[in-house]
mmCIF file of C-alpha atoms in Angstrom:
data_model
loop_
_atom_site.group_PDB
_atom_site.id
_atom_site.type_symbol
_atom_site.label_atom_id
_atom_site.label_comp_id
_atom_site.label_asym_id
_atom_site.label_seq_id
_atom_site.Cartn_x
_atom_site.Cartn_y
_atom_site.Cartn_z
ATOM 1 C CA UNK F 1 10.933 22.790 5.702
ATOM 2 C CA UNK F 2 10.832 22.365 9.046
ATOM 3 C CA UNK F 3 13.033 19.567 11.396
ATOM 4 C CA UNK F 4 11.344 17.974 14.152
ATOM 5 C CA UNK F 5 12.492 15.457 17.063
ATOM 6 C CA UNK F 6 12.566 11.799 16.129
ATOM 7 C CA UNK F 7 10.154 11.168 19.513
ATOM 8 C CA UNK F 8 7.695 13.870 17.557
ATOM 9 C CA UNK F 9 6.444 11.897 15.027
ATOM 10 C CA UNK F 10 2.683 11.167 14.685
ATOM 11 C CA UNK F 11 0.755 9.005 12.565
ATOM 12 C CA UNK F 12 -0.001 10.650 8.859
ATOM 13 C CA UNK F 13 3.131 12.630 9.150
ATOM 14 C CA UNK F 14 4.655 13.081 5.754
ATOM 15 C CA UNK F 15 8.723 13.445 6.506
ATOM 16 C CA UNK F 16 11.375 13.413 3.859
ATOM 17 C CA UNK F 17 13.841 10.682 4.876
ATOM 18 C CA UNK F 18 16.462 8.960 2.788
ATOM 19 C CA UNK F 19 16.053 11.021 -0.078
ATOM 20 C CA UNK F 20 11.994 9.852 -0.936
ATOM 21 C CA UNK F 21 8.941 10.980 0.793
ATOM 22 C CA UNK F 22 7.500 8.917 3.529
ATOM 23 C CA UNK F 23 3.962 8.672 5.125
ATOM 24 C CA UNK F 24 4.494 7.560 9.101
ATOM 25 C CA UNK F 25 1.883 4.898 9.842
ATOM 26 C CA UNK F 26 2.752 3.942 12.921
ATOM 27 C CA UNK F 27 4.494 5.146 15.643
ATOM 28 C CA UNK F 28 5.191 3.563 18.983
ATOM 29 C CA UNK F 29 7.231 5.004 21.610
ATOM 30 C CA UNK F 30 9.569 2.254 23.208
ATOM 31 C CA UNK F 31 11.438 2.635 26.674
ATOM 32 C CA UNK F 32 13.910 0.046 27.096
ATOM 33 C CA UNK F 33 15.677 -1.024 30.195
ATOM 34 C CA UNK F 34 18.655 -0.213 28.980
ATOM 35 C CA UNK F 35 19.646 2.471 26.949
ATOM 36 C CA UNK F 36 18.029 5.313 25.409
ATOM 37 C CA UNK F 37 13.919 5.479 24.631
ATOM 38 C CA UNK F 38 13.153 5.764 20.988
ATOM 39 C CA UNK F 39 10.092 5.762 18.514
ATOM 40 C CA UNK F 40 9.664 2.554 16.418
ATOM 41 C CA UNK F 41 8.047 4.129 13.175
ATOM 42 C CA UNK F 42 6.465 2.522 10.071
ATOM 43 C CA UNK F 43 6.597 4.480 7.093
ATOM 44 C CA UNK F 44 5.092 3.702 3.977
ATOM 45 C CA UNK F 45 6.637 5.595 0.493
ATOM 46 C CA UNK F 46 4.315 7.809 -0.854
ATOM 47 C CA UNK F 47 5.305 7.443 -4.281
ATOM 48 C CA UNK F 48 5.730 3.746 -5.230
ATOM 49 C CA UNK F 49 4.068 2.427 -1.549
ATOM 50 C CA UNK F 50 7.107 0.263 0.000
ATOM 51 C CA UNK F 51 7.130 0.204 3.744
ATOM 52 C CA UNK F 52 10.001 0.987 5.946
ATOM 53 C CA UNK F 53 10.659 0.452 9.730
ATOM 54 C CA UNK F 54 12.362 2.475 11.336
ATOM 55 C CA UNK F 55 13.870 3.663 14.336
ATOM 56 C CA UNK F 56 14.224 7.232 15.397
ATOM 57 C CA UNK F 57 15.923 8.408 18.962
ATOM 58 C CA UNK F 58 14.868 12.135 20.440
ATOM 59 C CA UNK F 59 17.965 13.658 19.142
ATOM 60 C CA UNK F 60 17.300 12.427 15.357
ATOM 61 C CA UNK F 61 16.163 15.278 13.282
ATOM 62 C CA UNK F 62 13.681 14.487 10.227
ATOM 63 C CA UNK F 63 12.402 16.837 8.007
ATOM 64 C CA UNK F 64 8.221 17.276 8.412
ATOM 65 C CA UNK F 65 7.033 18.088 4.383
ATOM 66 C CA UNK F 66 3.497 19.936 4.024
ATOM 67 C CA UNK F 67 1.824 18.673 1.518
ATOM 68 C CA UNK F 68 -0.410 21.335 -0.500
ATOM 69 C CA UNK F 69 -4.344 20.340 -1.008
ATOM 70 C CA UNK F 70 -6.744 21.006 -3.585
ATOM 71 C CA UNK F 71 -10.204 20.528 -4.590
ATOM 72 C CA UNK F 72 -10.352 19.130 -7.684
ATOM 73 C CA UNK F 73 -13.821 18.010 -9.635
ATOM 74 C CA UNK F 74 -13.533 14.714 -11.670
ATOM 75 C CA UNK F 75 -14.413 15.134 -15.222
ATOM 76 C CA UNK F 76 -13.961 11.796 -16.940
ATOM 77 C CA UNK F 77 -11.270 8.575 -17.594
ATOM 78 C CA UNK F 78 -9.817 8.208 -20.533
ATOM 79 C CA UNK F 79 -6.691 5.232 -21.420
ATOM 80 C CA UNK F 80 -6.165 4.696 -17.870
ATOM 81 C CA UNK F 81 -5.711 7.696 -16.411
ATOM 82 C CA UNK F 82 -8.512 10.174 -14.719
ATOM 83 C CA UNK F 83 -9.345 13.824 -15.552
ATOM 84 C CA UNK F 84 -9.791 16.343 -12.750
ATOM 85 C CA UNK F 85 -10.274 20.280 -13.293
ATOM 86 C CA UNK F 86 -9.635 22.783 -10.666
ATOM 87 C CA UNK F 87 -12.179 24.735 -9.458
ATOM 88 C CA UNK F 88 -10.621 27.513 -9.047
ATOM 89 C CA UNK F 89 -8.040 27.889 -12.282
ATOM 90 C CA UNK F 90 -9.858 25.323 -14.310
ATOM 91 C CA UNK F 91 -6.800 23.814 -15.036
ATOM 92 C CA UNK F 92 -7.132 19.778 -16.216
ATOM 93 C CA UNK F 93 -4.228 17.211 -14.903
ATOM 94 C CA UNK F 94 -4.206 13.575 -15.705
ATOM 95 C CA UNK F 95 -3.430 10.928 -12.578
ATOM 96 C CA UNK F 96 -3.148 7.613 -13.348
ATOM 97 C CA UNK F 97 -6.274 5.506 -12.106
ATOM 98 C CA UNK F 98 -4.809 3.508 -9.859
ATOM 99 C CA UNK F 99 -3.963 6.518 -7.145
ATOM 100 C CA UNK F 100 -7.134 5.930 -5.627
ATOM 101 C CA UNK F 101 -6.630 2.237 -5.354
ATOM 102 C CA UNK F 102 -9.431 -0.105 -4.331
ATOM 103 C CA UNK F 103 -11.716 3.175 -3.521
ATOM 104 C CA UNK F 104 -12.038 3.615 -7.328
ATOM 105 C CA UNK F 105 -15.556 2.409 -8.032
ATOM 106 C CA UNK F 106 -16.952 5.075 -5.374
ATOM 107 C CA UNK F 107 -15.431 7.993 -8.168
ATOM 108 C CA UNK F 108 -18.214 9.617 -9.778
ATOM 109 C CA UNK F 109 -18.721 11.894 -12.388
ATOM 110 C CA UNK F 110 -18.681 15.634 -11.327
ATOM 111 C CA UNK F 111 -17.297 14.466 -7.877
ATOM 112 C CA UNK F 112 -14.700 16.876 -6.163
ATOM 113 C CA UNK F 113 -11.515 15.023 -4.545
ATOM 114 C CA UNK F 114 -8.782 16.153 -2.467
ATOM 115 C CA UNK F 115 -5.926 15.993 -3.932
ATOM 116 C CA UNK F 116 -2.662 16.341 -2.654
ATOM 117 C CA UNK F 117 0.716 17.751 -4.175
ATOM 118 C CA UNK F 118 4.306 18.313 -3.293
ATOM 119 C CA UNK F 119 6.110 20.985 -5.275
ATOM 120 C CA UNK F 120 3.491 20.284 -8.161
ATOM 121 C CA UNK F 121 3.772 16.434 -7.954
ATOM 122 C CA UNK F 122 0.201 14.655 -7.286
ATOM 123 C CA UNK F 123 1.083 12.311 -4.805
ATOM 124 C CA UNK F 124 -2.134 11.002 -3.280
ATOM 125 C CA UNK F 125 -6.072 11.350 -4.053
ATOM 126 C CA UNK F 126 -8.939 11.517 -1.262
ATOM 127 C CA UNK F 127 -12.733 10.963 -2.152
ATOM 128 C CA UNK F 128 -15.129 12.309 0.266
ATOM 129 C CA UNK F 129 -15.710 10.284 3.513
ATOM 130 C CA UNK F 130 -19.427 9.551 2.485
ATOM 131 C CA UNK F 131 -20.737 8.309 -0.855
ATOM 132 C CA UNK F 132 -24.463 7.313 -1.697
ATOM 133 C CA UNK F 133 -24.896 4.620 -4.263
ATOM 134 C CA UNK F 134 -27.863 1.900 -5.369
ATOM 135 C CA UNK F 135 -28.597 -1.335 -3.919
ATOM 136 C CA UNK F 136 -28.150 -3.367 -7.111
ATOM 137 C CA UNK F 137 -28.554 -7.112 -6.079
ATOM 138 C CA UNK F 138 -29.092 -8.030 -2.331
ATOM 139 C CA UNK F 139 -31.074 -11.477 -1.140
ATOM 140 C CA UNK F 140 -34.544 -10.935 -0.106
ATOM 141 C CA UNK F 141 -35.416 -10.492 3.860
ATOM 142 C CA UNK F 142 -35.739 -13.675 5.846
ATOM 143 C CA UNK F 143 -38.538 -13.457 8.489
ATOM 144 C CA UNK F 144 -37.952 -13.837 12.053
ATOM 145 C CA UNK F 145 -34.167 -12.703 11.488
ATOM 146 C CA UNK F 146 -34.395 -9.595 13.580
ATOM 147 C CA UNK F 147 -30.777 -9.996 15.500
ATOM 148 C CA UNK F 148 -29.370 -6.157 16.411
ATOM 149 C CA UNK F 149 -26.383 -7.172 14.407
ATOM 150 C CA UNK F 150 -27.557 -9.045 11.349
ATOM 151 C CA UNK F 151 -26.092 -8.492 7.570
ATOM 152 C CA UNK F 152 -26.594 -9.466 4.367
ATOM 153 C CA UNK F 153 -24.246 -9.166 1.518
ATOM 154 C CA UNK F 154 -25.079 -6.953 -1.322
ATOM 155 C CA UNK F 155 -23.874 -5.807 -4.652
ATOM 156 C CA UNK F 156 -23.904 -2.101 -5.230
ATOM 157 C CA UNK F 157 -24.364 -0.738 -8.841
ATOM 158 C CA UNK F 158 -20.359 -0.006 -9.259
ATOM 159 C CA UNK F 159 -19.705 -3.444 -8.498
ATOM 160 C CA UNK F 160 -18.829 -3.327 -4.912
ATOM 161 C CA UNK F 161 -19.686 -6.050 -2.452
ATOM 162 C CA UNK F 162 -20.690 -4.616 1.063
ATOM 163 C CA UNK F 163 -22.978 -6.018 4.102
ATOM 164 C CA UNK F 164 -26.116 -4.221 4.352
ATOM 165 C CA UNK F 165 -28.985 -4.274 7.476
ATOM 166 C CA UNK F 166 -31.707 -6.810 6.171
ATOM 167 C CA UNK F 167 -34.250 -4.146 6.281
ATOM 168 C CA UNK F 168 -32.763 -2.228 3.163
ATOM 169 C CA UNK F 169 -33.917 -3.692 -0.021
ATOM 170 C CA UNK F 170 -32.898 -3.946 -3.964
ATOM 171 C CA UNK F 171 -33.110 0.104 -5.711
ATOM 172 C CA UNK F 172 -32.357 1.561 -2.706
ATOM 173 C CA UNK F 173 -30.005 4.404 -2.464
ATOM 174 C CA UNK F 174 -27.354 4.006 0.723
ATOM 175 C CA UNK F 175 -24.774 6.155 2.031
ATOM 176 C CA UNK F 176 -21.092 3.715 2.191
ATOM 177 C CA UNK F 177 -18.329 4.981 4.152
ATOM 178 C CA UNK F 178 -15.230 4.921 1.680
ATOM 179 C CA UNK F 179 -12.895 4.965 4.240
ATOM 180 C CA UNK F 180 -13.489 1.167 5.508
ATOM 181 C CA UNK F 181 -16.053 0.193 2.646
ATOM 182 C CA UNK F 182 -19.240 -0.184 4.962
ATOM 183 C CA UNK F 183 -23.234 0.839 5.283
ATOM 184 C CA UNK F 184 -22.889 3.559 6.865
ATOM 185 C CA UNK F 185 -26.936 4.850 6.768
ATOM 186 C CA UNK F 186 -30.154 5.208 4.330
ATOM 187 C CA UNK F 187 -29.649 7.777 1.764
#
């Protein structure tokens, strides 16, 4: 694997660091008066999520781990975990449902994932960036409320709660970004 400078660090670097595998989510670069600069790094565990802060000087060396990808199509959930096949071997591997975290409802069936492994060890799950779903229950249109920025809530038909433009209606399909959980456009 290869060692990089402790002032290299970006955000989404995954570094091996006290023995576990670490996600940087934040890295500032401080210059003090005195003394030696240094980058101030959050890292969050990737395998049971507990955060770390930590400081790393230029000379530090940390070890920068690639993390293989792969498409992978979801088949189905069964006793809490979910199915996926590659596309490629069509090999099945079980992941428990809860590595896709609040993001879950957008998973649909036949829907290919990223996911992504460290010397065969699944340690995170992607969906794609856009997802179009149905406009289950949303309140009807008030008239005269035409303000550029105006939302109303809605329930999609997973069960998630977004804000919606007041021009989009109940049965309509929408495109949600799954990356913040928002309209993004009309299907």
């Amino acid at each position: 694997m290869p060692k990089i400078n402790g002032n290299e660090i970006r955000p989404g670097n995954v570094l091996e660091h006290n023995g576990g595998l670490w996600v940087a989510v934040k890295a500032d670069h401080v210059k003090p008066g005195k003394g030696g600069a240094f980058a101030q790094v959050e890292l969050r565990n990737l395998r049971n999520g507990s955060k770390l802060n930590e400081r790393f000087r230029s000379a530090d060396k940390v070890e920068k781990v690639r993390l293989e990808q792969k498409d992978q199509q979801f088949l189905y959930e069964s006793d809490g975990h979910l199915v996926f096949m590659d596309s490629e071997t069509y090999e099945q591997i079980e992941l428990p449902s809860d590595i896709l975290g609040d993001r879950r409802p957008f998973l649909q069936d036949g829907m290919t994932i990223t996911i992504e492994y460290y010397e065969n060890e699944a340690l995170s799950a992607t969906l794609p960036q856009k997802v179009t779903c149905t406009v289950a229950e949303t309140e009807p249109v008030v008239k005269g409320q035409t303000a550029a920025n105006s939302f109303k809530p809605a329930v999609l038909d997973n069960g998630v709660r977004v804000m919606i433009p007041p021009f989009v209606g109940e049965g309509e399909a929408i495109v949600v970004n799954t990356e913040n959980m928002e309209y993004s456009e009309r299907a």
